[in-house]
Amino acid sequence: MSEEIKKDAVPKVKSIKKMREIMTAYYIDAKTARQNNKKVAWITSGGPVEPLYVMDVIPVYPENHGAMIGASKMGVGLCETAENMGYSRDLCSYARADIACSTVNGGPIGGLPEPDFLVCSNNICGTVLKWYEVQARYYNVPLFIFDTPFCHTEFSIEARHYVEKQVLEYIDFLEKMCGKKFDQDKAREVLDYSYEGQRLWREVLETARSKPAPLSAFDAFFHLALIVTLRGTKTVVDYYTELIDEMRQRAADKIGSIPNEKYRLLWDNLPVWYKTKWLSDKFASHGACLVADTYTSAWCKQLDYIDKSDFVKSMVDCYTMIYLNIGVDQMVDTVKGMVEKYDVDGIVMHSNRSCKPYSLGQYDIQRMIQKATGVPSVMIEADMVDERSFSESQIDTRIDAFMELIKQKKG
Amino acid sequence: MKILQEFINAAQDPVIYARENNMEKKKKLIGYCCTYTPEEIIYAAGAIPVRLFGIKSGIEKADAHLQAYSCSLVRGIMEDALLGNLDFLDGMVFPHTCDTIQRLSDIWRLNIKTTWHNDIMLPVKLDTQSAREYMEDAHAKFRRELGAWMGTEITDDALKQAIALYNRLRSLMKRLYEIRSANPEALSGRDMYAVVKGTMVMDRKDAADLIEKLVAELEQKTPPVQGNARRLVISGGICDHPEIYDLIEKTGARVVWDDLCTGSRFFEGLISEEGDPIKALAARYSNRTICPAKHASLTLRGDNLVGIAKEHKANGVIFILLKFCDPHAFDYPFMKKMLDDAGIPSMLLEVEQELPSAGQLATRFDAFIEML
């Protein structure tokens, strides 16, 4: 690395401790659900979680689990276990790691609590459908599929009707699973918290518009867990309110996420969970901060579609129009918007073998962004959990070359 | 056999065949790459649906748009399009299939100048009332949009005629499979493959007429004394490889049925000829044997495969899966287990559109078939 990074130069983010406590408490709740007469539902990261909170069901996210497996570098072992079960190495590493983890006593938190039922929305990919089928067979529990037709160029009236009917079917399904009625007052409350949580998450992320950015994409990867897992609860609202204060203070004090921010970059795709620190340090050594990303911001894009007076309609629009369920050209518009908003000098694209809806189309996005904004980008070939697909020396060289280009461009 | 030659020509180079064979007919040609395409509506509109199979090797241009972990079928189709080989197509339709074809549609729309581009957003789950209703709505929407683009109303009568034709075509193709299951020597695997693939690019009426003749001819043949050839079923997505059938047959075994998108999944499931044609069509596409990118029940594909193997007295099953095809790769372990539980041996062959050497394949087939 070209420059020594002084760790002490940046004071620690105080909120991190609280965040860890919240997540620990959440997983203890989930793991002791049975003792407390509560149901556990496994749900996809883009799935409609609000109805679960209305029904007092504890949502558990195998994808969040996948991220933890990746971050704790347990991905390769679990992926290999899945491969021995007959699952191809080319399949999504979240899915492989999770499927394997169900059959062994292990993983970073000793496995997930067993589900009472599964909720799968294919708004993020077709992979989750197959993955949840595997788990529904394994645990022999009901599977609710929330089928959101892909919006290449439009969200048609026909598709809208279909999704609307499914919101009602989903509520029926939950009433059956839980043996109680869906409480409309509670629904309004949960939707309010969901809206507020997303609004605050957007504000958290937008603090990175300050120069230097008090928060980087790598920080956002960490703080993201709450908006994903606890969206719809007061906990999220309280936590992000504090986090915003802390970030605003840091911005006012000119404390950047990295010690010496000279260049501002945008990250595209899921994190490389087992290499976040390495990547963060690598970019920091060039004075480059990843100030924003398309991944964590996906959990506040839905804000535009929430109509607080209409729970069903909000569910329809929010969950069908999410980032991975739209056409490549609409993704380009989003990226372009972020380039301007965060005053970005370059884009780092993670071509993620595990995530085809996110990665296929990146080459075109790269070209279209370059043409529209002149902002250059670099492609990193890797995988979010399976470390065998990460070639450190190759990526190291590629980042160095890219940063040279940025430096020449910016001077 | 003369009848076969037409299919062989069409299957050998479907792109050239579709283009040239259509010159006199002057019908519009609509490309597609998934058997969930409602071909019947396209045919009723007076156009011909043309299934794309893609270039198998030497992919270069597509690499600028699709990562190496996209399946070789999709990369091959994109290569064909980028080379201009598909410029003759008047339209291209993309039913929602898998994550890769989903993005292929976007990339195609942004890079290839096809006159008409349509995404048919079918439901992914098929086992609920609302999904069935949406299936109807999606078909009605496609009928409306295709009619508008072609400047013609696609009438109920035209749809009913197309449905009758497809019922005839599918029944005949199934009959051909049945003849072969009863007498595997009647038609080689390579020829059977040519009939199925050729049909997918020919004017479907011509294809049906020819298959009818072929069936009549084969039905006259007296079946030989029952041999003791090992009977196999092939399962997977598409198997666009006549060589594979040759190599299997060289071992003395015969493919007696399949569970392929270019096979039984294309012809199974007739359409009701009563009542509203769109409702009838939608019902067929909701009820047909599913592709793994769809959901109907947790075990349906396994039940179906075990059923096929038993019905056709198969000694074993060969899974031929395209590398990077996620839906099939996810289903493989449970389907294999269901075969194991039923006492039916199976082997897995993961291939790309460009096959490994014949020697390598032969060794694997020999080892498996010897064990049966």
CSV table of N, CA and C in Angstrom, one decimal, chain A residues 21-124:
chain,number,residue,atom,x,y,z
A,21,GLU,N,-25.3,-4.2,20.2
A,21,GLU,CA,-26.2,-4.6,21.3
A,21,GLU,C,-27.6,-4.9,20.7
A,22,ILE,N,-28.0,-4.1,19.8
A,22,ILE,CA,-29.4,-4.2,19.2
A,22,ILE,C,-29.4,-5.6,18.4
A,23,MET,N,-28.4,-5.8,17.6
A,23,MET,CA,-28.4,-7.0,16.8
A,23,MET,C,-28.3,-8.3,17.7
A,24,THR,N,-27.5,-8.2,18.7
A,24,THR,CA,-27.4,-9.3,19.6
A,24,THR,C,-28.8,-9.6,20.3
A,25,ALA,N,-29.4,-8.6,20.7
A,25,ALA,CA,-30.7,-8.7,21.4
A,25,ALA,C,-31.7,-9.3,20.4
A,26,TYR,N,-31.7,-8.8,19.2
A,26,TYR,CA,-32.6,-9.3,18.1
A,26,TYR,C,-32.4,-10.8,17.9
A,27,TYR,N,-31.2,-11.2,17.8
A,27,TYR,CA,-30.9,-12.7,17.5
A,27,TYR,C,-31.3,-13.5,18.7
A,28,ILE,N,-31.1,-13.0,20.0
A,28,ILE,CA,-31.5,-13.7,21.1
A,28,ILE,C,-33.0,-13.9,21.1
A,29,ASP,N,-33.7,-12.8,20.8
A,29,ASP,CA,-35.2,-12.9,20.7
A,29,ASP,C,-35.6,-14.0,19.7
A,30,ALA,N,-35.0,-13.9,18.5
A,30,ALA,CA,-35.3,-14.9,17.5
A,30,ALA,C,-35.0,-16.3,17.9
A,31,LYS,N,-33.9,-16.5,18.6
A,31,LYS,CA,-33.5,-17.8,19.0
A,31,LYS,C,-34.4,-18.4,20.2
A,32,THR,N,-35.0,-17.4,20.9
A,32,THR,CA,-35.8,-17.9,22.0
A,32,THR,C,-37.3,-17.7,21.8
A,33,ALA,N,-37.6,-17.6,20.5
A,33,ALA,CA,-39.0,-17.3,20.1
A,33,ALA,C,-39.9,-18.4,20.6
A,34,ARG,N,-39.5,-19.6,20.5
A,34,ARG,CA,-40.4,-20.7,20.9
A,34,ARG,C,-40.8,-20.6,22.4
A,35,GLN,N,-39.8,-20.4,23.2
A,35,GLN,CA,-40.0,-20.3,24.6
A,35,GLN,C,-41.0,-19.2,24.9
A,36,ASN,N,-41.0,-18.1,24.1
A,36,ASN,CA,-41.9,-17.0,24.3
A,36,ASN,C,-43.1,-17.0,23.4
A,37,ASN,N,-43.4,-18.2,22.9
A,37,ASN,CA,-44.6,-18.4,22.1
A,37,ASN,C,-44.7,-17.5,20.9
A,38,LYS,N,-43.6,-17.2,20.3
A,38,LYS,CA,-43.6,-16.4,19.2
A,38,LYS,C,-43.2,-17.2,17.9
A,39,LYS,N,-43.8,-16.8,16.8
A,39,LYS,CA,-43.4,-17.5,15.5
A,39,LYS,C,-42.2,-16.8,14.9
A,40,VAL,N,-41.5,-17.6,14.1
A,40,VAL,CA,-40.3,-17.2,13.4
A,40,VAL,C,-40.6,-17.4,11.9
A,41,ALA,N,-40.5,-16.3,11.1
A,41,ALA,CA,-40.6,-16.5,9.6
A,41,ALA,C,-39.2,-16.1,9.0
A,42,TRP,N,-38.8,-17.0,8.1
A,42,TRP,CA,-37.6,-16.6,7.3
A,42,TRP,C,-38.1,-15.8,6.1
A,43,ILE,N,-37.4,-14.7,5.8
A,43,ILE,CA,-37.9,-13.8,4.8
A,43,ILE,C,-36.7,-13.3,3.9
A,44,THR,N,-37.0,-13.1,2.7
A,44,THR,CA,-35.9,-12.6,1.8
A,44,THR,C,-35.7,-11.1,2.0
A,45,SER,N,-34.5,-10.6,1.7
A,45,SER,CA,-34.1,-9.2,2.1
A,45,SER,C,-35.0,-8.2,1.5
A,46,GLY,N,-35.6,-8.5,0.3
A,46,GLY,CA,-36.5,-7.5,-0.3
A,46,GLY,C,-38.0,-7.8,0.0
A,47,GLY,N,-38.2,-8.7,0.9
A,47,GLY,CA,-39.6,-9.2,1.1
A,47,GLY,C,-40.4,-8.2,2.0
A,48,PRO,N,-41.7,-8.2,1.9
A,48,PRO,CA,-42.6,-7.3,2.6
A,48,PRO,C,-42.6,-7.8,4.1
A,49,VAL,N,-41.8,-7.1,4.9
A,49,VAL,CA,-41.7,-7.5,6.3
A,49,VAL,C,-42.7,-6.9,7.2
A,50,GLU,N,-43.3,-5.7,6.8
A,50,GLU,CA,-44.2,-5.0,7.7
A,50,GLU,C,-45.3,-5.9,8.2
A,51,PRO,N,-46.0,-6.7,7.4
A,51,PRO,CA,-47.1,-7.5,7.9
A,51,PRO,C,-46.6,-8.5,9.0
A,52,LEU,N,-45.4,-8.9,8.9
A,52,LEU,CA,-44.9,-9.8,10.0
A,52,LEU,C,-44.8,-9.1,11.3
A,53,TYR,N,-44.3,-7.8,11.3
A,53,TYR,CA,-44.3,-7.1,12.6
A,53,TYR,C,-45.7,-6.8,13.1
A,54,VAL,N,-46.6,-6.6,12.1
A,54,VAL,CA,-48.0,-6.4,12.6
A,54,VAL,C,-48.5,-7.6,13.3
A,55,MET,N,-48.1,-8.8,12.9
A,55,MET,CA,-48.6,-10.0,13.4
A,55,MET,C,-47.7,-10.5,14.6
A,56,ASP,N,-46.7,-9.8,15.0
A,56,ASP,CA,-45.8,-10.2,16.1
A,56,ASP,C,-44.9,-11.4,15.7
A,57,VAL,N,-44.7,-11.6,14.4
A,57,VAL,CA,-43.8,-12.7,14.0
A,57,VAL,C,-42.4,-12.1,14.0
A,58,ILE,N,-41.4,-12.9,14.4
A,58,ILE,CA,-40.0,-12.4,14.3
A,58,ILE,C,-39.5,-12.8,12.9
A,59,PRO,N,-39.1,-11.8,12.1
A,59,PRO,CA,-38.5,-12.1,10.8
A,59,PRO,C,-37.1,-12.4,10.9
A,60,VAL,N,-36.7,-13.4,10.2
A,60,VAL,CA,-35.2,-13.8,10.2
A,60,VAL,C,-34.8,-13.8,8.8
A,61,TYR,N,-33.6,-13.2,8.6
A,61,TYR,CA,-33.1,-13.0,7.2
A,61,TYR,C,-31.9,-13.9,6.9
A,62,PRO,N,-32.2,-15.0,6.1
A,62,PRO,CA,-31.0,-15.8,5.7
A,62,PRO,C,-30.0,-15.0,5.0
A,63,GLU,N,-30.4,-14.0,4.3
A,63,GLU,CA,-29.3,-13.2,3.5
A,63,GLU,C,-28.4,-12.4,4.5
A,64,ASN,N,-29.0,-11.9,5.6
A,64,ASN,CA,-28.2,-11.2,6.6
A,64,ASN,C,-27.3,-12.3,7.2
A,65,HIS,N,-27.8,-13.5,7.4
A,65,HIS,CA,-27.0,-14.6,7.9
A,65,HIS,C,-25.8,-14.8,7.0
A,66,GLY,N,-26.2,-14.8,5.7
A,66,GLY,CA,-25.1,-15.1,4.6
A,66,GLY,C,-24.0,-14.0,4.7
A,67,ALA,N,-24.5,-12.8,5.0
A,67,ALA,CA,-23.5,-11.7,5.1
A,67,ALA,C,-22.6,-11.9,6.3
A,68,MET,N,-23.2,-12.4,7.4
A,68,MET,CA,-22.4,-12.7,8.6
A,68,MET,C,-21.4,-13.8,8.3
A,69,ILE,N,-21.9,-14.8,7.6
A,69,ILE,CA,-21.0,-16.0,7.3
A,69,ILE,C,-19.8,-15.5,6.5
A,70,GLY,N,-20.1,-14.6,5.5
A,70,GLY,CA,-19.1,-14.0,4.7
A,70,GLY,C,-18.1,-13.2,5.5
A,71,ALA,N,-18.6,-12.3,6.3
A,71,ALA,CA,-17.8,-11.5,7.1
A,71,ALA,C,-16.9,-12.2,8.1
A,72,SER,N,-17.4,-13.4,8.6
A,72,SER,CA,-16.7,-14.1,9.6
A,72,SER,C,-15.8,-15.2,8.8
A,73,LYS,N,-15.7,-15.1,7.5
A,73,LYS,CA,-14.9,-15.9,6.7
A,73,LYS,C,-15.2,-17.4,6.8
A,74,MET,N,-16.5,-17.7,7.1
A,74,MET,CA,-16.8,-19.1,7.2
A,74,MET,C,-17.5,-19.6,5.8
A,75,GLY,N,-17.4,-18.7,4.8
A,75,GLY,CA,-18.2,-18.9,3.6
A,75,GLY,C,-17.6,-20.1,2.8
A,76,VAL,N,-16.3,-20.2,2.7
A,76,VAL,CA,-15.8,-21.3,1.9
A,76,VAL,C,-16.1,-22.7,2.4
A,77,GLY,N,-16.0,-22.8,3.7
A,77,GLY,CA,-16.3,-24.1,4.3
A,77,GLY,C,-17.7,-24.5,4.1
A,78,LEU,N,-18.6,-23.6,4.4
A,78,LEU,CA,-20.1,-23.9,4.2
A,78,LEU,C,-20.4,-24.1,2.7
A,79,CYS,N,-19.9,-23.3,1.9
A,79,CYS,CA,-20.1,-23.5,0.4
A,79,CYS,C,-19.7,-24.9,0.0
A,80,GLU,N,-18.5,-25.3,0.5
A,80,GLU,CA,-18.1,-26.6,0.1
A,80,GLU,C,-19.0,-27.7,0.6
A,81,THR,N,-19.5,-27.5,1.8
A,81,THR,CA,-20.5,-28.5,2.3
A,81,THR,C,-21.7,-28.6,1.4
A,82,ALA,N,-22.2,-27.4,0.9
A,82,ALA,CA,-23.3,-27.4,0.0
A,82,ALA,C,-23.0,-28.1,-1.3
A,83,GLU,N,-21.7,-27.9,-1.7
A,83,GLU,CA,-21.3,-28.5,-3.0
A,83,GLU,C,-21.3,-30.1,-2.8
A,84,ASN,N,-20.9,-30.5,-1.6
A,84,ASN,CA,-20.9,-32.0,-1.4
A,84,ASN,C,-22.3,-32.5,-1.3
A,85,MET,N,-23.3,-31.6,-1.1
A,85,MET,CA,-24.7,-32.0,-1.1
A,85,MET,C,-25.3,-32.1,-2.5
A,86,GLY,N,-24.5,-31.6,-3.5
A,86,GLY,CA,-24.9,-31.7,-4.9
A,86,GLY,C,-25.2,-30.3,-5.5
A,87,TYR,N,-25.0,-29.2,-4.7
A,87,TYR,CA,-25.3,-27.9,-5.2
A,87,TYR,C,-24.1,-27.4,-5.9
A,88,SER,N,-24.3,-26.9,-7.2
A,88,SER,CA,-23.2,-26.5,-8.0
A,88,SER,C,-22.5,-25.3,-7.4
A,89,ARG,N,-21.2,-25.3,-7.6
A,89,ARG,CA,-20.3,-24.2,-7.1
A,89,ARG,C,-20.7,-22.8,-7.7
A,90,ASP,N,-21.4,-22.9,-8.9
A,90,ASP,CA,-21.8,-21.7,-9.6
A,90,ASP,C,-23.0,-21.0,-8.9
A,91,LEU,N,-23.7,-21.7,-8.0
A,91,LEU,CA,-24.9,-21.1,-7.4
A,91,LEU,C,-24.5,-20.0,-6.4
A,92,CYS,N,-25.5,-19.2,-6.1
A,92,CYS,CA,-25.4,-18.1,-5.2
A,92,CYS,C,-24.8,-18.5,-3.9
A,93,SER,N,-23.7,-17.8,-3.4
A,93,SER,CA,-23.0,-18.3,-2.2
A,93,SER,C,-23.9,-18.0,-0.9
A,94,TYR,N,-24.8,-17.1,-0.9
A,94,TYR,CA,-25.7,-16.9,0.2
A,94,TYR,C,-26.5,-18.2,0.4
A,95,ALA,N,-27.0,-18.6,-0.8
A,95,ALA,CA,-27.9,-19.8,-0.8
A,95,ALA,C,-27.1,-21.0,-0.4
A,96,ARG,N,-26.0,-21.2,-1.0
A,96,ARG,CA,-25.2,-22.4,-0.6
A,96,ARG,C,-24.8,-22.4,0.9
A,97,ALA,N,-24.4,-21.2,1.4
A,97,ALA,CA,-23.9,-21.2,2.8
A,97,ALA,C,-25.1,-21.4,3.7
A,98,ASP,N,-26.3,-20.9,3.4
A,98,ASP,CA,-27.4,-21.0,4.2
A,98,ASP,C,-28.0,-22.5,4.2
A,99,ILE,N,-28.0,-23.0,3.0
A,99,ILE,CA,-28.5,-24.4,2.9
A,99,ILE,C,-27.6,-25.4,3.7
A,100,ALA,N,-26.3,-25.1,3.5
A,100,ALA,CA,-25.4,-26.0,4.3
A,100,ALA,C,-25.5,-25.8,5.8
A,101,CYS,N,-25.7,-24.5,6.2
A,101,CYS,CA,-25.7,-24.2,7.6
A,101,CYS,C,-26.9,-24.9,8.3
A,102,SER,N,-28.0,-25.1,7.6
A,102,SER,CA,-29.1,-25.7,8.2
A,102,SER,C,-28.8,-27.2,8.6
A,103,THR,N,-27.9,-27.8,7.9
A,103,THR,CA,-27.6,-29.2,8.1
A,103,THR,C,-26.5,-29.4,9.1
A,104,VAL,N,-25.8,-28.4,9.5
A,104,VAL,CA,-24.6,-28.5,10.4
A,104,VAL,C,-24.9,-27.7,11.7
A,105,ASN,N,-24.3,-28.0,12.7
A,105,ASN,CA,-24.4,-27.2,13.9
A,105,ASN,C,-23.2,-26.2,13.9
A,106,GLY,N,-23.5,-25.0,13.2
A,106,GLY,CA,-22.3,-24.1,13.1
A,106,GLY,C,-22.7,-22.8,12.6
A,107,GLY,N,-21.8,-22.2,11.9
A,107,GLY,CA,-22.0,-20.8,11.4
A,107,GLY,C,-21.6,-19.8,12.5
A,108,PRO,N,-21.6,-18.6,12.2
A,108,PRO,CA,-21.1,-17.5,13.1
A,108,PRO,C,-22.0,-17.4,14.4
A,109,ILE,N,-23.3,-17.7,14.3
A,109,ILE,CA,-24.2,-17.6,15.4
A,109,ILE,C,-24.8,-18.9,15.8
A,110,GLY,N,-24.1,-20.0,15.4
A,110,GLY,CA,-24.7,-21.3,15.7
A,110,GLY,C,-25.9,-21.6,15.0
A,111,GLY,N,-26.1,-21.1,13.8
A,111,GLY,CA,-27.2,-21.4,12.9
A,111,GLY,C,-28.4,-20.5,13.3
A,112,LEU,N,-29.4,-20.5,12.3
A,112,LEU,CA,-30.5,-19.6,12.5
A,112,LEU,C,-31.6,-20.4,13.3
A,113,PRO,N,-32.5,-19.7,14.0
A,113,PRO,CA,-33.6,-20.4,14.6
A,113,PRO,C,-34.5,-21.0,13.5
A,114,GLU,N,-35.0,-22.2,13.7
A,114,GLU,CA,-35.8,-22.8,12.7
A,114,GLU,C,-37.1,-22.0,12.4
A,115,PRO,N,-37.5,-22.0,11.1
A,115,PRO,CA,-38.6,-21.2,10.7
A,115,PRO,C,-40.0,-22.0,11.0
A,116,ASP,N,-41.0,-21.2,11.3
A,116,ASP,CA,-42.4,-21.8,11.3
A,116,ASP,C,-43.0,-21.7,9.9
A,117,PHE,N,-42.5,-20.7,9.2
A,117,PHE,CA,-42.9,-20.6,7.8
A,117,PHE,C,-42.0,-19.7,7.1
A,118,LEU,N,-42.1,-19.7,5.7
A,118,LEU,CA,-41.1,-19.0,4.9
A,118,LEU,C,-41.9,-18.0,4.0
A,119,VAL,N,-41.3,-16.8,3.9
A,119,VAL,CA,-41.8,-15.8,3.0
A,119,VAL,C,-40.8,-15.4,2.0
A,120,CYS,N,-41.1,-15.6,0.7
A,120,CYS,CA,-40.1,-15.4,-0.3
A,120,CYS,C,-40.6,-14.4,-1.4
A,121,SER,N,-39.9,-13.3,-1.6
A,121,SER,CA,-40.3,-12.4,-2.7
A,121,SER,C,-39.3,-12.5,-3.7
A,122,ASN,N,-39.7,-12.7,-5.0
A,122,ASN,CA,-38.7,-12.8,-6.0
A,122,ASN,C,-38.4,-11.5,-6.7
A,123,ASN,N,-38.6,-10.4,-5.9
A,123,ASN,CA,-38.3,-9.1,-6.4
A,123,ASN,C,-36.8,-8.8,-6.5
A,124,ILE,N,-36.0,-9.7,-5.8
A,124,ILE,CA,-34.6,-9.5,-5.9
A,124,ILE,C,-33.9,-10.5,-6.9
